[in-house]
mmCIF file of C-alpha atoms in Angstrom:
data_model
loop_
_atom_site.group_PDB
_atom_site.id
_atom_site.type_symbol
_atom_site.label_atom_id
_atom_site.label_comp_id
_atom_site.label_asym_id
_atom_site.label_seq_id
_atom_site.Cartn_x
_atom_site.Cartn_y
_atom_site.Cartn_z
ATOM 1 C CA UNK A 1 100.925 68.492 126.789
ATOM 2 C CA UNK A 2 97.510 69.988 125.756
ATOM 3 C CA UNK A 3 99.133 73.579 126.657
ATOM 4 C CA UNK A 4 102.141 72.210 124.528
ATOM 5 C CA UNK A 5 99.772 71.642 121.553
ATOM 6 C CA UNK A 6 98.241 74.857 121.524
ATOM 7 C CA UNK A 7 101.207 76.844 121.196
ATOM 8 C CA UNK A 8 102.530 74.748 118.406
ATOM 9 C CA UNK A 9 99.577 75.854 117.138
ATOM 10 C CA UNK A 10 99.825 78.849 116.995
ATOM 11 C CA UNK A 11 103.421 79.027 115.231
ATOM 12 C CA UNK A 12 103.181 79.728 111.511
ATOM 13 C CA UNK A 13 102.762 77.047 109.614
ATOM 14 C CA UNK A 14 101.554 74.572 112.015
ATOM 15 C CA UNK A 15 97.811 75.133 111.324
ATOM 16 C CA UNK A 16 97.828 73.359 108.073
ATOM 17 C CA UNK A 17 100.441 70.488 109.643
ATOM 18 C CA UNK A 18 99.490 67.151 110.437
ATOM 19 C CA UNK A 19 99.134 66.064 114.822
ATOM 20 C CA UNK A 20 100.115 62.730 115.776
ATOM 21 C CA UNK A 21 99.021 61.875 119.359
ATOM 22 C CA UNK A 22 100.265 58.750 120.720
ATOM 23 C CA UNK A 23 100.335 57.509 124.420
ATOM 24 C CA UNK A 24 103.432 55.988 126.220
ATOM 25 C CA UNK A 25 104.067 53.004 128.731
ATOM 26 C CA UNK A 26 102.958 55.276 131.393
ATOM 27 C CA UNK A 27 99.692 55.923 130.372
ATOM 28 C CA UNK A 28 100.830 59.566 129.153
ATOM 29 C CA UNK A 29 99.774 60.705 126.175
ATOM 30 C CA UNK A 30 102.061 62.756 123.828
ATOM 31 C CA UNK A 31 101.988 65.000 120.424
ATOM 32 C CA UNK A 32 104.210 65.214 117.521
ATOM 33 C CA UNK A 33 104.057 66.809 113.900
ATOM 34 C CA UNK A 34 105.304 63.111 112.281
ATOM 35 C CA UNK A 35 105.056 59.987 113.176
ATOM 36 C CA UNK A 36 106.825 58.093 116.164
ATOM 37 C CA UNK A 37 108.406 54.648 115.926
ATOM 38 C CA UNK A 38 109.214 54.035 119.463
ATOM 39 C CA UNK A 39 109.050 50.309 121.174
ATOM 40 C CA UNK A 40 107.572 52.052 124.403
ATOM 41 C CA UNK A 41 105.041 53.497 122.567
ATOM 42 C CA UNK A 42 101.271 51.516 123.926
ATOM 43 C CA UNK A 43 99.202 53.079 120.946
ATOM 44 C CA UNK A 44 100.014 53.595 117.461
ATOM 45 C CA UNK A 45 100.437 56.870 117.138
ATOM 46 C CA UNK A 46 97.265 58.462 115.172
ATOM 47 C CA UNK A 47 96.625 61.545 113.086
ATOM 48 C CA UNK A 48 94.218 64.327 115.394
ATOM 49 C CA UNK A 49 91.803 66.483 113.730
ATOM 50 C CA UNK A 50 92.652 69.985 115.404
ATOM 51 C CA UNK A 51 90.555 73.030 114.556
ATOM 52 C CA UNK A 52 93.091 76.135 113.873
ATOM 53 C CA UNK A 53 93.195 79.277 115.723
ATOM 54 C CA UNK A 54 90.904 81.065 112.966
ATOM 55 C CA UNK A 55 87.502 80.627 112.521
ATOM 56 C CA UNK A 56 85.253 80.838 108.961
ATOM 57 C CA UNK A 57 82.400 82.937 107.873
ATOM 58 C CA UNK A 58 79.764 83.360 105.724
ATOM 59 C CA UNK A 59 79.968 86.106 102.991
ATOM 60 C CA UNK A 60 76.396 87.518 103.232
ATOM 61 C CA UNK A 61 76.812 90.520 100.557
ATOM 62 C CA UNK A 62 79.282 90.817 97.758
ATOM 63 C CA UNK A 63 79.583 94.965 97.856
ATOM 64 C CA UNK A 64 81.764 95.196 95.092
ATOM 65 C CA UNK A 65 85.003 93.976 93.570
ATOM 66 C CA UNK A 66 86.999 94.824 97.063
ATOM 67 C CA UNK A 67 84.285 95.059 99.627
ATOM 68 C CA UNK A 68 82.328 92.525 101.246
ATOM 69 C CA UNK A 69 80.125 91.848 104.343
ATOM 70 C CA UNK A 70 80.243 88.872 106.398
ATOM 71 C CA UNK A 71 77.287 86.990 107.941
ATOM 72 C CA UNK A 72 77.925 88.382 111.678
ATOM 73 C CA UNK A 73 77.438 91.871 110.144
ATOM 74 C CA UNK A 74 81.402 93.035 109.367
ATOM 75 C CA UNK A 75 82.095 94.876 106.094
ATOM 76 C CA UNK A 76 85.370 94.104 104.801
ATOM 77 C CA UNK A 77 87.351 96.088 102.635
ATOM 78 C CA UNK A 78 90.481 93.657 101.411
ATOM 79 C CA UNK A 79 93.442 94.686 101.568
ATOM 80 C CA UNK A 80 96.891 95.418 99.356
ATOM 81 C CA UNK A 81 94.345 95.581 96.397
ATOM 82 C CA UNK A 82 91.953 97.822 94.565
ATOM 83 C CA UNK A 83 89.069 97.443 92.193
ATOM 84 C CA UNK A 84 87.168 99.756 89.505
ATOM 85 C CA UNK A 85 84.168 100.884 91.379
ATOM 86 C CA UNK A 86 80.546 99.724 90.948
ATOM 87 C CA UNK A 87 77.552 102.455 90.371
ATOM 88 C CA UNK A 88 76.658 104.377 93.507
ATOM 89 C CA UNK A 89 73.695 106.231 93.193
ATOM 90 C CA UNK A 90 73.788 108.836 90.495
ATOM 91 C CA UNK A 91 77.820 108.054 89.728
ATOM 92 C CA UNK A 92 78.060 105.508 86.675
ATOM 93 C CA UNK A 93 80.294 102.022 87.175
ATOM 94 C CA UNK A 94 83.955 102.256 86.500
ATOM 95 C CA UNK A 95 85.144 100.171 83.323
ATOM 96 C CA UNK A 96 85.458 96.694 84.967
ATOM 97 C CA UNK A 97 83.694 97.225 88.289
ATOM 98 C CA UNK A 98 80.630 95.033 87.640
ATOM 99 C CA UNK A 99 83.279 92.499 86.295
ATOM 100 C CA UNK A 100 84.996 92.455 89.777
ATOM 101 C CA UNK A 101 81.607 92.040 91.463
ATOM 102 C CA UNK A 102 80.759 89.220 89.590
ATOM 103 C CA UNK A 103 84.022 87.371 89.827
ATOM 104 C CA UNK A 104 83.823 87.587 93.634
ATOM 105 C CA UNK A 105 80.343 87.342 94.096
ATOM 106 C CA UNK A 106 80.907 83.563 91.896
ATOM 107 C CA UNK A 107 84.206 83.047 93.818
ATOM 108 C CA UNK A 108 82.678 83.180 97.374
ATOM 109 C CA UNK A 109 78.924 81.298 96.430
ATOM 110 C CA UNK A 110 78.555 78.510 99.067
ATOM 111 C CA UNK A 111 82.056 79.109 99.902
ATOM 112 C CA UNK A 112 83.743 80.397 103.354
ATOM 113 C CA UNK A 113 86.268 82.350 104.518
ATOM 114 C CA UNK A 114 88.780 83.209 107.047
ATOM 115 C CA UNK A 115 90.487 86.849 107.450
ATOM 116 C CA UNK A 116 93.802 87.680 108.401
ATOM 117 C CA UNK A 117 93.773 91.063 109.477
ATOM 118 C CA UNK A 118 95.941 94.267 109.025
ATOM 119 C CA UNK A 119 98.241 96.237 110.995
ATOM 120 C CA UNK A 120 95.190 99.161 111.150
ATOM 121 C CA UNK A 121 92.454 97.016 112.078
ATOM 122 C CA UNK A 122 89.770 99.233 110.535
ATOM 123 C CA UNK A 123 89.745 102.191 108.214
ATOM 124 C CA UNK A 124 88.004 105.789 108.551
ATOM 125 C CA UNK A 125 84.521 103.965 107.565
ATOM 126 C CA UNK A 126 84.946 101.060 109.916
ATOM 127 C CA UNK A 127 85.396 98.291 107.278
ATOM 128 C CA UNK A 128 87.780 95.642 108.832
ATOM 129 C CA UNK A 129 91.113 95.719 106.457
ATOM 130 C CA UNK A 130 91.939 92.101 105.829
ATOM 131 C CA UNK A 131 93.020 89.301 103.296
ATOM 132 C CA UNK A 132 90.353 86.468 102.652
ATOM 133 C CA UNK A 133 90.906 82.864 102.055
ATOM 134 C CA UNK A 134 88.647 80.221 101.330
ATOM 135 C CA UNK A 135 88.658 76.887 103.302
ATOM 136 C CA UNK A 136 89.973 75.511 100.206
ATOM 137 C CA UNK A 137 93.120 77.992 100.865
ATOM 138 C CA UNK A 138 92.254 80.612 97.964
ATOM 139 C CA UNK A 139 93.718 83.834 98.370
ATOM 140 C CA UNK A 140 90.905 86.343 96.938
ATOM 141 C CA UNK A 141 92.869 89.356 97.405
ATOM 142 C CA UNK A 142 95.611 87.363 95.208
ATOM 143 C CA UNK A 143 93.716 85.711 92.524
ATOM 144 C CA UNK A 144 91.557 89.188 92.117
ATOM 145 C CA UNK A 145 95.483 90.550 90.979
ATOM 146 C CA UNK A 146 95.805 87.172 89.144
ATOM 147 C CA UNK A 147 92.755 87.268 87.114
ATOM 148 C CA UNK A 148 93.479 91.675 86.265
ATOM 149 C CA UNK A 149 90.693 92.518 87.934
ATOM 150 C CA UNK A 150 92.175 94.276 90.623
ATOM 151 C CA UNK A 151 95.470 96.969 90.609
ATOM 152 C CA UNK A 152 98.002 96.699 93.385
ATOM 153 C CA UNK A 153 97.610 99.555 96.519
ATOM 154 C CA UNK A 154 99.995 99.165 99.136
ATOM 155 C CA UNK A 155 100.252 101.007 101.993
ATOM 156 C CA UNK A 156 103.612 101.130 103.669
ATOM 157 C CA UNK A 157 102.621 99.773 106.684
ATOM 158 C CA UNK A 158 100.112 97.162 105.217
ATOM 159 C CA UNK A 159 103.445 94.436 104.109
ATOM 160 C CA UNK A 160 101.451 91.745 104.527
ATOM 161 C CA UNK A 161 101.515 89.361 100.829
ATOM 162 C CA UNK A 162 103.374 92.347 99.302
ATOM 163 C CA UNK A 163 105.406 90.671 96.845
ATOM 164 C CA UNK A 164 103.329 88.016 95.893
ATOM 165 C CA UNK A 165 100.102 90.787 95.066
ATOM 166 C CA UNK A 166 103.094 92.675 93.072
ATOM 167 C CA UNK A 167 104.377 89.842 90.803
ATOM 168 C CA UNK A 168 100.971 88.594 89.925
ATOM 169 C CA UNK A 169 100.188 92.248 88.930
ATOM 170 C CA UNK A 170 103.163 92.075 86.437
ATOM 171 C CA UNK A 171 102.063 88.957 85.226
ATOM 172 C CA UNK A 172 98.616 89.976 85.042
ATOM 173 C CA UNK A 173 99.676 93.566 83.210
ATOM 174 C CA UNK A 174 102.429 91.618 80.669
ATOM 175 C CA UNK A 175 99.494 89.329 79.679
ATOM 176 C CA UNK A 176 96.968 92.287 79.550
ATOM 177 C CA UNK A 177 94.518 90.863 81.499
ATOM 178 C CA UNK A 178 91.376 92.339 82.849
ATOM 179 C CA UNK A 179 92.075 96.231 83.646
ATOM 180 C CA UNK A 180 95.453 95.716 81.800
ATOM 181 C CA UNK A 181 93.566 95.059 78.385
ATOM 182 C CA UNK A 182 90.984 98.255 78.435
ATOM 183 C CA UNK A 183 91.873 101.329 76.636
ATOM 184 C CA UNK A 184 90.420 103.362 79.730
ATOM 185 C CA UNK A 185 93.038 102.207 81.956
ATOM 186 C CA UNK A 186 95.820 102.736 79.338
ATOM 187 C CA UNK A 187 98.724 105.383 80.830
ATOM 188 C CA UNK A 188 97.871 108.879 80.037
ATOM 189 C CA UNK A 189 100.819 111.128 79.033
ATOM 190 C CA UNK A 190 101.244 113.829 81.783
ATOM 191 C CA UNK A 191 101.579 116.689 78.998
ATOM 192 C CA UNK A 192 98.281 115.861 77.739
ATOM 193 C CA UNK A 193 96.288 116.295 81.806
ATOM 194 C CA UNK A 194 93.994 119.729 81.939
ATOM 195 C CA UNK A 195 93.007 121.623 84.791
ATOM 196 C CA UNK A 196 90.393 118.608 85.285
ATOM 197 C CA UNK A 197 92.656 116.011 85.829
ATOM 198 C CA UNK A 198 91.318 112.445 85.942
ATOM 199 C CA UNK A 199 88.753 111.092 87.489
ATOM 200 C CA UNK A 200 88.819 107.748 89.735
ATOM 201 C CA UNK A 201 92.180 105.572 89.660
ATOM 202 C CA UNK A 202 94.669 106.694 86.584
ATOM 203 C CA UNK A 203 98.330 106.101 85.337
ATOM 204 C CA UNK A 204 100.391 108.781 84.204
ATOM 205 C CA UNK A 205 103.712 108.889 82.296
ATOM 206 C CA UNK A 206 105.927 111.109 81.731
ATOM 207 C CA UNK A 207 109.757 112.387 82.389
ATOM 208 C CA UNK A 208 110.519 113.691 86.046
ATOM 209 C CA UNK A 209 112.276 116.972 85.844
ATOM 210 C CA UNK A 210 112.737 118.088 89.390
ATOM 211 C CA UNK A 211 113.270 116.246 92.537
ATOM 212 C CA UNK A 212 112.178 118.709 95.582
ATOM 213 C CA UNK A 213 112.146 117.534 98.814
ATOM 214 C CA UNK A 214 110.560 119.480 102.324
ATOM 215 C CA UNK A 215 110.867 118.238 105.604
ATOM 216 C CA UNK A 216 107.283 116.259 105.266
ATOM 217 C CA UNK A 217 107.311 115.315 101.727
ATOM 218 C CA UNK A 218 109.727 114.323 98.512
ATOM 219 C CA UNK A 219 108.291 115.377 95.729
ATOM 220 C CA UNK A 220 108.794 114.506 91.828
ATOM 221 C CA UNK A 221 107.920 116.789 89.703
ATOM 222 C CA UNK A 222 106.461 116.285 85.974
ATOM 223 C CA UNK A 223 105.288 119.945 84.673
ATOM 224 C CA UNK A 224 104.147 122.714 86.571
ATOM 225 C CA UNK A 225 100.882 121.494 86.541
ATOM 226 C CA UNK A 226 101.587 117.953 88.136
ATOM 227 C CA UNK A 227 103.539 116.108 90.671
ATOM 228 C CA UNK A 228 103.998 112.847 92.407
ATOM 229 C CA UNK A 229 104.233 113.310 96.990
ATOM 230 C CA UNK A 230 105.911 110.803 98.722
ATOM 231 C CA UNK A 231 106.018 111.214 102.641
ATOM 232 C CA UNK A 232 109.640 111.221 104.215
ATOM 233 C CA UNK A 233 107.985 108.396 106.645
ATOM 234 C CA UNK A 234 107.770 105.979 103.650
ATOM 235 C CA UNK A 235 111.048 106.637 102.282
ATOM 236 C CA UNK A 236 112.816 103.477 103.330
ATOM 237 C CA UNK A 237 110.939 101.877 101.254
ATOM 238 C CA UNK A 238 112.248 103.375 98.217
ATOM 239 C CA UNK A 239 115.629 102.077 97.384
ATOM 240 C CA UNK A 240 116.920 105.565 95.316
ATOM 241 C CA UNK A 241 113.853 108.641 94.831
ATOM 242 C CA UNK A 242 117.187 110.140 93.807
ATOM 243 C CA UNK A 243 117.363 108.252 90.848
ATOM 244 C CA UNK A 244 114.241 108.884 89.273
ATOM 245 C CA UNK A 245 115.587 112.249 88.180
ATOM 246 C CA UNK A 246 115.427 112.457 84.385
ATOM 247 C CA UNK A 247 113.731 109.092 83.766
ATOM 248 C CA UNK A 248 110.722 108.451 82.137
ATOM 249 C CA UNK A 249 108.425 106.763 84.389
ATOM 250 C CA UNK A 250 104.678 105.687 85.326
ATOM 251 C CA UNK A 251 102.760 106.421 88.236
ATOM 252 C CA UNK A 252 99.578 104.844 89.399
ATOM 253 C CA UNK A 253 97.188 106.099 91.870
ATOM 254 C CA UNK A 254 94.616 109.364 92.863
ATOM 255 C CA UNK A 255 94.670 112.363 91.439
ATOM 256 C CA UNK A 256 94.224 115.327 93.646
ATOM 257 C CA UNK A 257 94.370 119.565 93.371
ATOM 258 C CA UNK A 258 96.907 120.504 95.733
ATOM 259 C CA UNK A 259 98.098 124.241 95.889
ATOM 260 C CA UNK A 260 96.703 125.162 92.927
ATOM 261 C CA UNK A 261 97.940 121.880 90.609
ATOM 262 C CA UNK A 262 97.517 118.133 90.209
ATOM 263 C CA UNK A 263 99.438 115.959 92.686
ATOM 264 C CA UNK A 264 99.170 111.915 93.153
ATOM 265 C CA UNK A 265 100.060 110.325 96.416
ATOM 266 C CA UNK A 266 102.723 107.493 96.269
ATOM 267 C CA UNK A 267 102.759 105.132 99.541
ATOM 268 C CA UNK A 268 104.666 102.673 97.573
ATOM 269 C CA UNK A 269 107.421 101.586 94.899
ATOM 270 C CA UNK A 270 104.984 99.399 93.058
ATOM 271 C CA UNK A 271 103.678 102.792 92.415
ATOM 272 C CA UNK A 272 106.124 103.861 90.518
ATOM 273 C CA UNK A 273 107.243 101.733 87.264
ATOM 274 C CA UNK A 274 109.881 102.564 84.791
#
């Protein structure tokens, strides 16, 4: 029965269920996720505190808006979201990046947390990719999206909360909230980019002229100088790239130089709005 337990356990959803234990005639005990009325039942059958399978931490150091570090040493970047970046040495804040820090640094005061981590365990600088709830069952990644102080960035094989990160963004962007509200962030008309570019995260809008696609790449083109990639690997996550030819649309992401002009890597649809 105690094996039995466990592995109800460890079924979605049954962490946050109630365990009745209750013992029979026999002397055997027995577990159930409601109650049992049953006239050879010897004891009442009771509610059982069970620990989940997950364990909380202490937040030791609020990095920034997306990046924290855990009492047992960890530094976690969370995933499925970004956030305008603090100062780093001789490079200035981003507009909104202190705001991020102090949301989350508030947020997770005397508070714990739990991770539920991604498909890639760890990224190039060995941060541990992962959501974070609270034990009050706060999703940070989420209410960062919520609140506009964080922009949606998917990766395609980081699913995980996907649709709930994207519809809070919309509500957060229709209600101009946070990043949504400041003039820096505002979509920049792709006729209007120089040689420069953009520095740090940027939308750009314009009309997509040309569709080109290679064996490795799809790619929609704006003007000679600029372009949006998307990697044939993602593209079944993109219901029609066929059908952004001659539309108006916004992308949102990195600017790059690639082969002599401006280029933005697209990993997702929520990338791309019309």
């Amino acid at each position: 029965m105690r094996i039995l337990l466990v592995l109800l356990l460890c079924l979605p959803g049954w962490a946050d269920a109630e365990i009745y234990e209750w013992q029979d005639a026999n002397g055997s005990k027995h577990f159930s996720d409601r109650p049992v009325v049953d006239a050879l039942i010897v004891d009442d059958a009771k509610i059982i505190d069970i620990k989940p399978g997950y364990g909380f931490y202490n937040v030791k150091t609020v990095y920034d808006g997306d990046t924290v570090v855990l009492e047992d040493g960890r530094k976690i970047r969370l995933l499925g979201i970004n956030t305008p970046e603090v100062q780093h040495r001789d490079k200035l804040a981003d507009a909104g990046g202190d705001e991020a820090k102090r949301w989350l640094t508030g947020k997770l005061k005397n508070a714990k947390v739990r991770l539920e981590v991604g498909v890639e365990k760890t990224d190039k600088y060995g941060r541990t990719l992962a959501h974070l709830f609270t034990e009050k069952k706060e999703h940070i990644n989420l209410q960062l999206v919520e609140v506009g102080l964080a922009g949606v960035s998917i990766y395609s094989n980081e699913l995980l909360y996907v649709n709930e990160l994207v519809e809070a963004q919309n509500r957060a962007e229709q209600a101009r909230l946070g990043i949504w509200g400041r003039p820096e962030y505002a979509a920049i008309p792709v006729d209007t980019l120089t040689e420069a570019g953009h520095p740090g995260w940027t939308r750009l809008v314009g009309k997509v002229v040309n569709i080109r696609k290679t064996r490795k790449s799809i790619y929609l083109e704006f003007s000679e100088a600029f372009e949006a990639r998307i990697e044939s690997k993602w593209l079944d996550l993109f219901l029609d790239v066929d059908g952004y030819l001659g539309k108006t649309v916004e992308v949102r992401g990195w600017l790059n130089k690639r082969e002599g002009h401006l280029s933005m890597l697209i990993r997702h649809p929520s990338a791309i709005k019309e």
